[in-house]
Amino acid sequence: DNPLDLPEEYGNLMGFDLETILANQKAGTEASECFVELLKRTDKFYAELKNGMHGMDYSDLEHTAYEILKTDEASEFYRAKFTEIFVDEYQDNTRLQDKIIETFERKEGNVFRVGDIKQSIYKFRFADPKIFGSRMDAYSSDPSKGKVHYLKENHRSTCEILAFANYVFGQ
């Protein structure tokens, strides 16, 4: 009669008997199921609201742009149209934004990405500085994929500020 296959002493260590543990687990599962249902209903309501106004939010725009740009016709059109692509604050790109850029990037390399991993501040918007770090590593290990240029001069920061920032980020 012990569905969790827990030794009795575990319940005693936590201050609960097995029945209480199972009841708490069941209540937690029911609460989670209600929360999931609430999220699904909210998502459905929000989608209906946007559709009713023929509207899109930022996430819709990104996903729709990617769906369009990944088609052969669109990617070829923009690949031919843009000789060079400049991406600033690349450390704050999301994986989806990176995929969008890749849809019309040329094989011979026409994308110039600028950023500083230490300045990434948009994780709450799904920014992933690891994308930049991975790209830097790939370019450093295989120059045929791209080149890394380090900006060694900074006219906005003193040596003391840079030393302090490097010390903090070195932790």
mmCIF file of C-alpha atoms in Angstrom, residues 85-160:
data_model
loop_
_atom_site.group_PDB
_atom_site.id
_atom_site.type_symbol
_atom_site.label_atom_id
_atom_site.label_comp_id
_atom_site.label_asym_id
_atom_site.label_seq_id
_atom_site.Cartn_x
_atom_site.Cartn_y
_atom_site.Cartn_z
ATOM 1 C CA ILE A 85 23.527 42.830 -42.893
ATOM 2 C CA PHE A 86 24.586 44.613 -39.714
ATOM 3 C CA VAL A 87 23.337 43.352 -36.354
ATOM 4 C CA ASP A 88 24.020 45.538 -33.327
ATOM 5 C CA GLU A 89 23.675 44.369 -29.714
ATOM 6 C CA TYR A 90 23.968 40.777 -30.930
ATOM 7 C CA GLN A 91 24.365 39.515 -27.370
ATOM 8 C CA ASP A 92 20.653 40.262 -26.902
ATOM 9 C CA ASN A 93 19.411 38.188 -29.841
ATOM 10 C CA THR A 94 17.061 35.292 -29.306
ATOM 11 C CA ARG A 95 17.424 31.956 -31.085
ATOM 12 C CA LEU A 96 14.440 32.859 -33.274
ATOM 13 C CA GLN A 97 15.961 36.214 -34.252
ATOM 14 C CA ASP A 98 19.198 34.433 -35.104
ATOM 15 C CA LYS A 99 17.287 31.952 -37.287
ATOM 16 C CA ILE A 100 15.585 34.851 -39.076
ATOM 17 C CA ILE A 101 18.970 36.363 -39.928
ATOM 18 C CA GLU A 102 20.280 32.985 -41.071
ATOM 19 C CA THR A 103 17.405 32.605 -43.564
ATOM 20 C CA PHE A 104 18.860 35.302 -45.808
ATOM 21 C CA GLU A 105 22.521 35.226 -44.829
ATOM 22 C CA ARG A 106 24.828 34.477 -47.741
ATOM 23 C CA LYS A 107 27.152 31.471 -47.650
ATOM 24 C CA GLU A 108 30.199 33.618 -48.334
ATOM 25 C CA GLY A 109 29.348 35.688 -45.254
ATOM 26 C CA ASN A 110 27.628 39.040 -45.357
ATOM 27 C CA VAL A 111 26.537 39.453 -41.722
ATOM 28 C CA PHE A 112 28.437 41.725 -39.359
ATOM 29 C CA ARG A 113 27.472 41.075 -35.744
ATOM 30 C CA VAL A 114 28.510 43.449 -32.958
ATOM 31 C CA GLY A 115 28.007 42.922 -29.275
ATOM 32 C CA ASP A 116 29.426 42.448 -25.813
ATOM 33 C CA ILE A 117 28.329 39.426 -23.796
ATOM 34 C CA LYS A 118 28.896 41.370 -20.578
ATOM 35 C CA GLN A 119 26.167 43.806 -21.632
ATOM 36 C CA SER A 120 23.410 41.259 -22.185
ATOM 37 C CA ILE A 121 20.351 42.473 -20.276
ATOM 38 C CA TYR A 122 17.346 40.974 -22.068
ATOM 39 C CA LYS A 123 17.205 37.408 -20.729
ATOM 40 C CA PHE A 124 13.607 38.130 -19.660
ATOM 41 C CA ARG A 125 12.844 38.526 -23.401
ATOM 42 C CA PHE A 126 14.640 35.228 -24.153
ATOM 43 C CA ALA A 127 17.921 36.842 -25.228
ATOM 44 C CA ASP A 128 20.636 34.206 -25.224
ATOM 45 C CA PRO A 129 24.212 35.530 -25.061
ATOM 46 C CA LYS A 130 25.428 31.939 -25.542
ATOM 47 C CA ILE A 131 24.497 32.339 -29.227
ATOM 48 C CA PHE A 132 27.113 35.065 -29.546
ATOM 49 C CA GLY A 133 29.650 33.101 -27.486
ATOM 50 C CA SER A 134 29.149 29.965 -29.592
ATOM 51 C CA ARG A 135 29.541 31.936 -32.791
ATOM 52 C CA MET A 136 32.740 33.557 -31.470
ATOM 53 C CA ASP A 137 34.113 30.120 -30.547
ATOM 54 C CA ALA A 138 33.206 28.703 -33.974
ATOM 55 C CA TYR A 139 34.833 31.630 -35.795
ATOM 56 C CA SER A 140 37.948 31.465 -33.607
ATOM 57 C CA SER A 141 38.407 27.739 -34.200
ATOM 58 C CA ASP A 142 37.527 27.797 -37.918
ATOM 59 C CA PRO A 143 38.263 31.110 -39.697
ATOM 60 C CA SER A 144 36.483 29.859 -42.822
ATOM 61 C CA LYS A 145 33.203 30.315 -40.911
ATOM 62 C CA GLY A 146 33.898 33.940 -40.037
ATOM 63 C CA LYS A 147 36.254 36.299 -38.275
ATOM 64 C CA VAL A 148 36.288 37.665 -34.755
ATOM 65 C CA HIS A 149 37.540 41.215 -34.277
ATOM 66 C CA TYR A 150 38.078 42.498 -30.757
ATOM 67 C CA LEU A 151 37.618 46.196 -30.162
ATOM 68 C CA LYS A 152 40.601 46.956 -27.970
ATOM 69 C CA GLU A 153 39.965 50.667 -27.659
ATOM 70 C CA ASN A 154 37.036 52.018 -25.752
ATOM 71 C CA HIS A 155 36.576 55.756 -25.717
ATOM 72 C CA ARG A 156 33.705 55.657 -23.209
ATOM 73 C CA SER A 157 35.412 53.824 -20.329
ATOM 74 C CA THR A 158 38.538 54.474 -18.346
ATOM 75 C CA CYS A 159 41.039 51.750 -17.513
ATOM 76 C CA GLU A 160 39.753 51.741 -13.920
#
